[in-house]
Amino acid sequence: ELWSNIAWAVLAGLGWLVILHLRHLKTRHYESWDALAERPFELLLPAMVVIGVLVALGVMMPRAPVLLEDPYTLWMESQNKEVPSLGGEGGFLITGSSVSSGSSGSTKSGYGRSDSQIGGGFQFDYSPVMEVTTTQRSYWRGETKAVYTGKGWTDRKGMETVPADVGSKEPFPLTPVPVGEKEGFRKVEQTVKMIRKDKVPVLFAAGPVADVQEIEGAEGAKLFWNPEEWELRFQRPAQVTTYTVESEVQELDENRLRQLSAVPANGQASIDLAPYLQLPDSLPARVGELAKQVTKGASDDYDRLKMLETYLQTTYPYTNTPDTSKQHSKDVVDAFLFEIQEGYCDYYSTAFVVMARTLGLPTRWVKGYATGTNPQDEERARYGAPADPDGAGTYTVRNADAHSWAEAYFEGYGWVPFEPTAGFSIPVIAPKEDPTQAALPADTTVVAEPEQVEAPSANWQKPVAISAGAAVLALAALLLFFKRRSLLASWRRLRHRGATPNQRIVREMERFVARMNRRGLKRSRHETLRETFSGWGSRFGSIRSDLEGALQQFEAARYGGEIGDEEAYERFAQTVEKIRKAL
């Protein structure tokens, strides 16, 4: 959609560079500028033709693919070598001395296994990881972490898991079991095709998985389901080709959430909340004080969490290369909130979970992938077609889409996702019966309403206007070429306005001699002009008569003491032009 703006910028920029160069030439090298000024069409015509053709071809070019692999990845894959993915958003980034030295951009983005020490910086890797064909737009969650150490996240110990039988008709035992019947849930089917050949520790899916229908690859691998943390984890990382899963995703009913409490009044929740309220003793007190200050005035737990989410999104700028040299605190959340004050998703999501826990709100840290890109959505927008209200389609997920976010628990409802990272919005499902009641903030993507897109006529008008402008520019260049003689005469008259014909002849002769000097026909300091012309005539006999004629016209104008006439000036200009072309 920005291509028309780019085309105009290129057209204006190239024209500006031509003008800037000529202005610089006139200031620094006046003799060269003076010579070019005698032949403006030889300079302007090629520039106009080249710029016009360049912009016209650029506008008519087909669109480039949305996703381009970086040269390093292409080179490694061409040799059948594994492309290392050491970390990224939602994964392990930089460890050890790299963090303390303030290194940034040292690793590439991607999904990693270890989160024991988060922080540092990374470079975006846009190589594709998988394609997800889904009936509902979503984040693709992979793992959940609950134990915060002050430096990062670790897994809980001794959690129960159940074998995940492929194609089983029995639903997985989800915890907590939703109260009442399955109202307010939607089934989301996803078929995931792994593009990279890396071994994966988990299967990625939208929300809690209810059924694993098919897996290709991963021969002999054992898959287990963690019902409390919603993880489909392999006993050992396995290489998967494709798999199909069905998830049960809960609709986001904000009115109901505002009536519920994260922690029951009697303290008897249906799950053990202690792991989701855990905080290290070393956590600085100012983190909790800031959380209380931010959520002051909220009347319920849901609004407290939304206020935390909004505060983090709007207060701290997003960057993949935070300045870790500012970090002095040993606690990564404290350092992010009060010292570094910039970062990426791992910083935001970890800070959200920790701040919420200081308020007594059970939360956990989730990592996986953001939605990715769907070329069909772009095509619909380009041609004015309505967007799919559910966001169904095939999404390409890249290493750069690796992401982390947070979930908070509400008794009687379950886990609710929150997106505290600046610039991101998590897809949620509004209740079907009354989508308008889910008063979601502007930064949250609601998939119940179709997205308004620009009319197709506007998309066509801009490229057509640019093409027309380029065509007009080319036609103007052709007109200049055929009318160059008359326009050149007008340029000369304008340039020498106020001078008599004889004065112009003298100036033209001075410029002609200077031009010949630049071309190698030197004139000695002690030579008269007649001696110089005589020497040139002896070297180039074919133009001896023209040199003599020009010299006589110059002497008459220089020493005659008369004003002269225009015809004499034109004859002199034609003779000089003839000599210049001959030489």
CSV table of N, CA, C and O in Angstrom, one decimal, residues 12-107:
chain,number,residue,atom,x,y,z
A,12,ALA,N,11.0,12.2,-6.8
A,12,ALA,CA,11.4,13.5,-6.3
A,12,ALA,C,12.9,13.5,-5.8
A,12,ALA,O,13.7,14.4,-6.1
A,13,GLY,N,13.3,12.3,-5.3
A,13,GLY,CA,14.7,12.2,-4.8
A,13,GLY,C,15.7,12.3,-5.9
A,13,GLY,O,16.7,12.9,-5.8
A,14,LEU,N,15.4,11.5,-7.0
A,14,LEU,CA,16.4,11.5,-8.1
A,14,LEU,C,16.5,12.9,-8.8
A,14,LEU,O,17.5,13.4,-9.1
A,15,GLY,N,15.3,13.6,-8.9
A,15,GLY,CA,15.3,14.9,-9.5
A,15,GLY,C,16.1,15.9,-8.5
A,15,GLY,O,16.9,16.7,-9.0
A,16,TRP,N,15.9,15.7,-7.2
A,16,TRP,CA,16.6,16.6,-6.3
A,16,TRP,C,18.1,16.3,-6.3
A,16,TRP,O,18.9,17.3,-6.2
A,17,LEU,N,18.5,15.1,-6.5
A,17,LEU,CA,20.0,14.8,-6.6
A,17,LEU,C,20.6,15.4,-7.8
A,17,LEU,O,21.7,15.9,-7.8
A,18,VAL,N,19.9,15.4,-8.9
A,18,VAL,CA,20.4,16.1,-10.2
A,18,VAL,C,20.6,17.6,-9.9
A,18,VAL,O,21.7,18.1,-10.2
A,19,ILE,N,19.6,18.2,-9.3
A,19,ILE,CA,19.7,19.7,-9.0
A,19,ILE,C,20.8,19.9,-8.1
A,19,ILE,O,21.6,20.9,-8.2
A,20,LEU,N,20.9,19.1,-7.0
A,20,LEU,CA,22.0,19.3,-6.0
A,20,LEU,C,23.3,19.2,-6.6
A,20,LEU,O,24.3,19.9,-6.3
A,21,HIS,N,23.5,18.2,-7.5
A,21,HIS,CA,24.8,18.0,-8.1
A,21,HIS,C,25.2,19.2,-9.0
A,21,HIS,O,26.3,19.6,-9.0
A,22,LEU,N,24.2,19.7,-9.8
A,22,LEU,CA,24.5,20.8,-10.6
A,22,LEU,C,24.8,22.1,-9.8
A,22,LEU,O,25.7,22.9,-10.2
A,23,ARG,N,24.1,22.2,-8.7
A,23,ARG,CA,24.4,23.4,-7.8
A,23,ARG,C,25.8,23.3,-7.2
A,23,ARG,O,26.6,24.3,-7.2
A,24,HIS,N,26.2,22.1,-6.8
A,24,HIS,CA,27.5,21.8,-6.3
A,24,HIS,C,28.6,22.1,-7.4
A,24,HIS,O,29.6,22.7,-7.1
A,25,LEU,N,28.3,21.7,-8.6
A,25,LEU,CA,29.2,21.9,-9.7
A,25,LEU,C,29.4,23.3,-10.0
A,25,LEU,O,30.5,23.8,-10.2
A,26,LYS,N,28.3,24.1,-10.0
A,26,LYS,CA,28.4,25.5,-10.2
A,26,LYS,C,29.2,26.2,-9.2
A,26,LYS,O,30.0,27.2,-9.5
A,27,THR,N,29.1,25.8,-7.9
A,27,THR,CA,29.8,26.4,-6.8
A,27,THR,C,31.3,26.1,-6.8
A,27,THR,O,32.2,27.0,-6.6
A,28,ARG,N,31.6,24.8,-7.0
A,28,ARG,CA,33.0,24.3,-6.8
A,28,ARG,C,33.8,24.4,-8.1
A,28,ARG,O,35.0,24.5,-8.1
A,29,HIS,N,33.1,24.1,-9.2
A,29,HIS,CA,33.8,24.0,-10.5
A,29,HIS,C,33.1,24.8,-11.6
A,29,HIS,O,32.4,24.2,-12.4
A,30,TYR,N,33.3,26.1,-11.5
A,30,TYR,CA,32.5,26.9,-12.4
A,30,TYR,C,32.8,26.7,-13.8
A,30,TYR,O,31.9,26.8,-14.7
A,31,GLU,N,34.0,26.4,-14.2
A,31,GLU,CA,34.4,26.2,-15.6
A,31,GLU,C,33.6,25.0,-16.2
A,31,GLU,O,33.1,25.1,-17.3
A,32,SER,N,33.5,24.0,-15.4
A,32,SER,CA,32.8,22.8,-15.9
A,32,SER,C,31.3,23.1,-16.0
A,32,SER,O,30.6,22.7,-17.0
A,33,TRP,N,30.8,23.8,-15.0
A,33,TRP,CA,29.4,24.2,-15.0
A,33,TRP,C,29.1,25.1,-16.2
A,33,TRP,O,28.1,25.0,-16.9
A,34,ASP,N,30.0,26.0,-16.5
A,34,ASP,CA,29.8,26.9,-17.6
A,34,ASP,C,29.8,26.2,-18.9
A,34,ASP,O,29.0,26.5,-19.8
A,35,ALA,N,30.7,25.1,-19.0
A,35,ALA,CA,30.7,24.4,-20.3
A,35,ALA,C,29.4,23.6,-20.4
A,35,ALA,O,28.8,23.5,-21.5
A,36,LEU,N,28.9,23.0,-19.3
A,36,LEU,CA,27.6,22.3,-19.4
A,36,LEU,C,26.4,23.2,-19.7
A,36,LEU,O,25.5,22.8,-20.3
A,37,ALA,N,26.5,24.4,-19.2
A,37,ALA,CA,25.4,25.3,-19.4
A,37,ALA,C,25.2,25.7,-20.9
A,37,ALA,O,24.1,26.1,-21.3
A,38,GLU,N,26.3,25.5,-21.7
A,38,GLU,CA,26.2,25.7,-23.1
A,38,GLU,C,25.4,24.6,-23.8
A,38,GLU,O,24.9,24.8,-24.9
A,39,ARG,N,25.3,23.5,-23.2
A,39,ARG,CA,24.6,22.3,-23.8
A,39,ARG,C,23.6,21.7,-22.8
A,39,ARG,O,23.8,20.6,-22.3
A,40,PRO,N,22.6,22.4,-22.3
A,40,PRO,CA,21.7,21.9,-21.3
A,40,PRO,C,21.0,20.7,-21.7
A,40,PRO,O,20.7,19.8,-20.8
A,41,PHE,N,20.6,20.6,-23.0
A,41,PHE,CA,19.8,19.4,-23.4
A,41,PHE,C,20.6,18.1,-23.3
A,41,PHE,O,20.1,17.1,-23.1
A,42,GLU,N,21.9,18.2,-23.6
A,42,GLU,CA,22.7,17.0,-23.5
A,42,GLU,C,22.8,16.5,-22.1
A,42,GLU,O,23.1,15.3,-21.9
A,43,LEU,N,22.5,17.3,-21.1
A,43,LEU,CA,22.5,16.9,-19.7
A,43,LEU,C,21.1,16.5,-19.3
A,43,LEU,O,21.0,15.5,-18.6
A,44,LEU,N,20.2,17.4,-19.5
A,44,LEU,CA,18.8,17.2,-19.0
A,44,LEU,C,18.1,16.0,-19.7
A,44,LEU,O,17.3,15.3,-19.1
A,45,LEU,N,18.3,15.9,-21.0
A,45,LEU,CA,17.5,14.9,-21.8
A,45,LEU,C,17.8,13.5,-21.2
A,45,LEU,O,16.9,12.7,-20.9
A,46,PRO,N,19.1,13.0,-21.1
A,46,PRO,CA,19.3,11.7,-20.6
A,46,PRO,C,18.8,11.5,-19.1
A,46,PRO,O,18.2,10.5,-18.8
A,47,ALA,N,18.9,12.6,-18.3
A,47,ALA,CA,18.5,12.5,-16.9
A,47,ALA,C,17.0,12.3,-16.9
A,47,ALA,O,16.5,11.4,-16.1
A,48,MET,N,16.2,13.0,-17.7
A,48,MET,CA,14.8,12.9,-17.7
A,48,MET,C,14.3,11.6,-18.2
A,48,MET,O,13.4,10.9,-17.7
A,49,VAL,N,15.0,11.1,-19.3
A,49,VAL,CA,14.6,9.8,-19.9
A,49,VAL,C,14.9,8.7,-18.9
A,49,VAL,O,14.0,7.8,-18.7
A,50,VAL,N,16.1,8.7,-18.3
A,50,VAL,CA,16.4,7.6,-17.3
A,50,VAL,C,15.5,7.6,-16.1
A,50,VAL,O,14.9,6.5,-15.7
A,51,ILE,N,15.2,8.8,-15.5
A,51,ILE,CA,14.3,8.9,-14.4
A,51,ILE,C,12.9,8.4,-14.7
A,51,ILE,O,12.3,7.7,-14.0
A,52,GLY,N,12.4,8.9,-15.9
A,52,GLY,CA,11.1,8.6,-16.3
A,52,GLY,C,10.9,7.1,-16.6
A,52,GLY,O,9.9,6.5,-16.1
A,53,VAL,N,11.8,6.5,-17.3
A,53,VAL,CA,11.8,5.1,-17.6
A,53,VAL,C,11.9,4.3,-16.3
A,53,VAL,O,11.2,3.3,-16.1
A,54,LEU,N,12.8,4.7,-15.4
A,54,LEU,CA,13.0,3.9,-14.1
A,54,LEU,C,11.7,3.9,-13.3
A,54,LEU,O,11.3,2.9,-12.8
A,55,VAL,N,11.1,5.1,-13.1
A,55,VAL,CA,9.9,5.1,-12.3
A,55,VAL,C,8.7,4.4,-13.0
A,55,VAL,O,7.9,3.7,-12.3
A,56,ALA,N,8.6,4.5,-14.3
A,56,ALA,CA,7.5,3.8,-15.0
A,56,ALA,C,7.7,2.3,-14.9
A,56,ALA,O,6.7,1.6,-14.6
A,57,LEU,N,8.9,1.8,-15.1
A,57,LEU,CA,9.1,0.3,-14.9
A,57,LEU,C,8.9,-0.1,-13.5
A,57,LEU,O,8.3,-1.2,-13.3
A,58,GLY,N,9.3,0.7,-12.5
A,58,GLY,CA,9.1,0.3,-11.2
A,58,GLY,C,7.6,0.2,-10.8
A,58,GLY,O,7.2,-0.7,-10.1
A,59,VAL,N,6.8,1.1,-11.3
A,59,VAL,CA,5.4,1.1,-11.0
A,59,VAL,C,4.7,-0.1,-11.6
A,59,VAL,O,3.8,-0.7,-11.1
A,60,MET,N,5.2,-0.5,-12.9
A,60,MET,CA,4.5,-1.6,-13.6
A,60,MET,C,5.1,-3.0,-13.2
A,60,MET,O,4.5,-4.0,-13.6
A,61,MET,N,6.1,-3.0,-12.3
A,61,MET,CA,6.7,-4.3,-11.9
A,61,MET,C,5.7,-5.0,-11.0
A,61,MET,O,4.9,-4.4,-10.3
A,62,PRO,N,5.6,-6.4,-11.1
A,62,PRO,CA,4.8,-7.2,-10.2
A,62,PRO,C,5.3,-7.1,-8.8
A,62,PRO,O,6.5,-6.8,-8.6
A,63,ARG,N,4.4,-7.3,-7.8
A,63,ARG,CA,4.8,-7.2,-6.4
A,63,ARG,C,5.8,-8.3,-6.1
A,63,ARG,O,5.6,-9.5,-6.5
A,64,ALA,N,6.8,-8.0,-5.3
A,64,ALA,CA,7.7,-9.0,-4.8
A,64,ALA,C,7.1,-9.8,-3.7
A,64,ALA,O,6.1,-9.4,-3.1
A,65,PRO,N,7.6,-11.0,-3.5
A,65,PRO,CA,7.0,-11.9,-2.4
A,65,PRO,C,7.1,-11.2,-1.1
A,65,PRO,O,8.0,-10.4,-0.8
A,66,VAL,N,6.1,-11.4,-0.2
A,66,VAL,CA,6.1,-10.8,1.1
A,66,VAL,C,7.3,-11.3,2.0
A,66,VAL,O,7.9,-10.6,2.7
A,67,LEU,N,7.6,-12.6,1.8
A,67,LEU,CA,8.6,-13.2,2.7
A,67,LEU,C,9.9,-13.5,1.8
A,67,LEU,O,9.8,-14.1,0.8
A,68,LEU,N,11.0,-13.0,2.3
A,68,LEU,CA,12.3,-13.2,1.7
A,68,LEU,C,13.3,-13.8,2.7
A,68,LEU,O,13.5,-13.2,3.7
A,69,GLU,N,13.9,-14.9,2.4
A,69,GLU,CA,14.8,-15.5,3.3
A,69,GLU,C,16.2,-14.7,3.2
A,69,GLU,O,16.5,-14.2,2.1
A,70,ASP,N,16.8,-14.6,4.3
A,70,ASP,CA,18.1,-13.9,4.3
A,70,ASP,C,19.2,-14.8,3.6
A,70,ASP,O,19.1,-16.0,3.5
A,71,PRO,N,20.2,-14.2,3.0
A,71,PRO,CA,21.2,-14.9,2.2
A,71,PRO,C,21.9,-16.0,3.0
A,71,PRO,O,22.2,-17.1,2.5
A,72,TYR,N,22.1,-15.8,4.3
A,72,TYR,CA,22.8,-16.7,5.2
A,72,TYR,C,22.0,-18.0,5.2
A,72,TYR,O,22.5,-19.1,5.1
A,73,THR,N,20.7,-17.9,5.5
A,73,THR,CA,19.8,-19.1,5.5
A,73,THR,C,19.8,-19.8,4.2
A,73,THR,O,19.9,-21.1,4.2
A,74,LEU,N,19.7,-19.1,3.1
A,74,LEU,CA,19.7,-19.8,1.8
A,74,LEU,C,21.0,-20.5,1.5
A,74,LEU,O,21.0,-21.6,1.0
A,75,TRP,N,22.1,-19.9,1.9
A,75,TRP,CA,23.4,-20.5,1.7
A,75,TRP,C,23.6,-21.8,2.5
A,75,TRP,O,24.1,-22.8,2.1
A,76,MET,N,23.2,-21.7,3.8
A,76,MET,CA,23.3,-22.9,4.7
A,76,MET,C,22.4,-24.0,4.2
A,76,MET,O,22.8,-25.2,4.2
A,77,GLU,N,21.1,-23.7,3.8
A,77,GLU,CA,20.2,-24.7,3.4
A,77,GLU,C,20.7,-25.3,2.1
A,77,GLU,O,20.4,-26.5,1.8
A,78,SER,N,21.3,-24.6,1.2
A,78,SER,CA,21.8,-25.1,-0.1
A,78,SER,C,22.9,-26.2,0.1
A,78,SER,O,23.1,-27.0,-0.7
A,79,GLN,N,23.5,-26.1,1.3
A,79,GLN,CA,24.6,-27.1,1.6
A,79,GLN,C,24.0,-28.2,2.5
A,79,GLN,O,24.8,-29.0,3.1
A,80,ASN,N,22.7,-28.2,2.7
A,80,ASN,CA,22.1,-29.2,3.6
A,80,ASN,C,22.6,-29.1,5.0
A,80,ASN,O,22.8,-30.1,5.7
A,81,LYS,N,22.9,-27.9,5.5
A,81,LYS,CA,23.4,-27.7,6.8
A,81,LYS,C,22.3,-27.1,7.7
A,81,LYS,O,21.4,-26.4,7.2
A,82,GLU,N,22.3,-27.4,9.0
A,82,GLU,CA,21.3,-26.9,9.9
A,82,GLU,C,21.6,-25.4,10.2
A,82,GLU,O,22.7,-25.0,10.4
A,83,VAL,N,20.5,-24.6,10.1
A,83,VAL,CA,20.7,-23.2,10.4
A,83,VAL,C,20.4,-23.0,11.9
A,83,VAL,O,19.4,-23.3,12.4
A,84,PRO,N,21.4,-22.5,12.6
A,84,PRO,CA,21.3,-22.4,14.1
A,84,PRO,C,20.3,-21.3,14.4
A,84,PRO,O,20.2,-20.2,13.8
A,85,SER,N,19.4,-21.6,15.4
A,85,SER,CA,18.4,-20.6,15.9
A,85,SER,C,18.6,-20.6,17.4
A,85,SER,O,18.1,-21.4,18.1
A,86,LEU,N,19.5,-19.6,17.8
A,86,LEU,CA,19.9,-19.6,19.2
A,86,LEU,C,18.9,-18.9,20.1
A,86,LEU,O,19.1,-18.9,21.3
A,87,GLY,N,18.0,-18.2,19.6
A,87,GLY,CA,17.0,-17.6,20.5
A,87,GLY,C,16.2,-16.5,19.8
A,87,GLY,O,16.1,-16.5,18.6
A,88,GLY,N,15.6,-15.7,20.5
A,88,GLY,CA,14.8,-14.6,19.9
A,88,GLY,C,13.6,-14.3,20.8
A,88,GLY,O,13.6,-14.6,22.0
A,89,GLU,N,12.6,-13.7,20.3
A,89,GLU,CA,11.4,-13.4,21.0
A,89,GLU,C,10.8,-14.6,21.6
A,89,GLU,O,10.6,-15.6,20.9
A,90,GLY,N,10.6,-14.7,22.9
A,90,GLY,CA,10.0,-15.8,23.5
A,90,GLY,C,11.0,-16.9,23.8
A,90,GLY,O,10.7,-18.0,24.1
A,91,GLY,N,12.3,-16.7,23.6
A,91,GLY,CA,13.3,-17.7,23.7
A,91,GLY,C,14.6,-17.2,24.4
A,91,GLY,O,14.6,-16.1,24.9
A,92,PHE,N,15.6,-18.0,24.3
A,92,PHE,CA,16.8,-17.7,25.0
A,92,PHE,C,17.6,-16.8,24.1
A,92,PHE,O,17.8,-17.0,22.9
A,93,LEU,N,18.2,-15.7,24.6
A,93,LEU,CA,18.9,-14.7,23.8
A,93,LEU,C,20.4,-14.7,24.0
A,93,LEU,O,21.1,-15.4,23.4
A,94,ILE,N,20.8,-14.0,25.1
A,94,ILE,CA,22.2,-13.8,25.3
A,94,ILE,C,22.5,-14.2,26.8
A,94,ILE,O,21.7,-13.9,27.7
A,95,THR,N,23.6,-14.8,27.0
A,95,THR,CA,23.9,-15.3,28.3
A,95,THR,C,25.3,-14.8,28.7
A,95,THR,O,26.1,-14.4,27.9
A,96,GLY,N,25.6,-14.9,30.0
A,96,GLY,CA,27.0,-14.7,30.5
A,96,GLY,C,27.4,-13.3,30.2
A,96,GLY,O,26.7,-12.3,30.4
A,97,SER,N,28.7,-13.2,29.8
A,97,SER,CA,29.3,-11.9,29.7
A,97,SER,C,28.7,-11.0,28.6
A,97,SER,O,28.9,-9.8,28.7
A,98,SER,N,28.0,-11.6,27.7
A,98,SER,CA,27.3,-10.7,26.7
A,98,SER,C,26.4,-9.8,27.3
A,98,SER,O,26.2,-8.6,26.8
A,99,VAL,N,25.6,-10.2,28.3
A,99,VAL,CA,24.7,-9.3,28.9
A,99,VAL,C,25.3,-8.2,29.6
A,99,VAL,O,25.0,-7.0,29.5
A,100,SER,N,26.3,-8.6,30.4
A,100,SER,CA,27.0,-7.5,31.2
A,100,SER,C,27.8,-6.5,30.4
A,100,SER,O,28.0,-5.4,30.8
A,101,SER,N,28.2,-7.0,29.2
A,101,SER,CA,28.9,-6.0,28.3
A,101,SER,C,28.0,-5.2,27.5
A,101,SER,O,28.4,-4.3,26.7
A,102,GLY,N,26.7,-5.4,27.6
A,102,GLY,CA,25.7,-4.6,26.9
A,102,GLY,C,25.7,-5.0,25.4
A,102,GLY,O,25.3,-4.2,24.6
A,103,SER,N,26.0,-6.2,25.1
A,103,SER,CA,26.0,-6.6,23.7
A,103,SER,C,24.6,-6.6,23.2
A,103,SER,O,23.7,-7.0,23.9
A,104,SER,N,24.4,-6.3,22.0
A,104,SER,CA,23.1,-6.4,21.3
A,104,SER,C,23.2,-6.9,19.9
A,104,SER,O,24.2,-6.7,19.3
A,105,GLY,N,22.1,-7.5,19.5
A,105,GLY,CA,22.2,-8.1,18.2
A,105,GLY,C,23.1,-9.2,18.0
A,105,GLY,O,23.6,-9.5,16.9
A,106,SER,N,23.4,-9.9,19.1
A,106,SER,CA,24.4,-11.0,19.0
A,106,SER,C,23.8,-12.3,18.5
A,106,SER,O,24.6,-13.2,18.1
A,107,THR,N,22.5,-12.5,18.6
A,107,THR,CA,21.9,-13.8,18.1
A,107,THR,C,20.7,-13.4,17.2
A,107,THR,O,20.4,-12.3,17.1
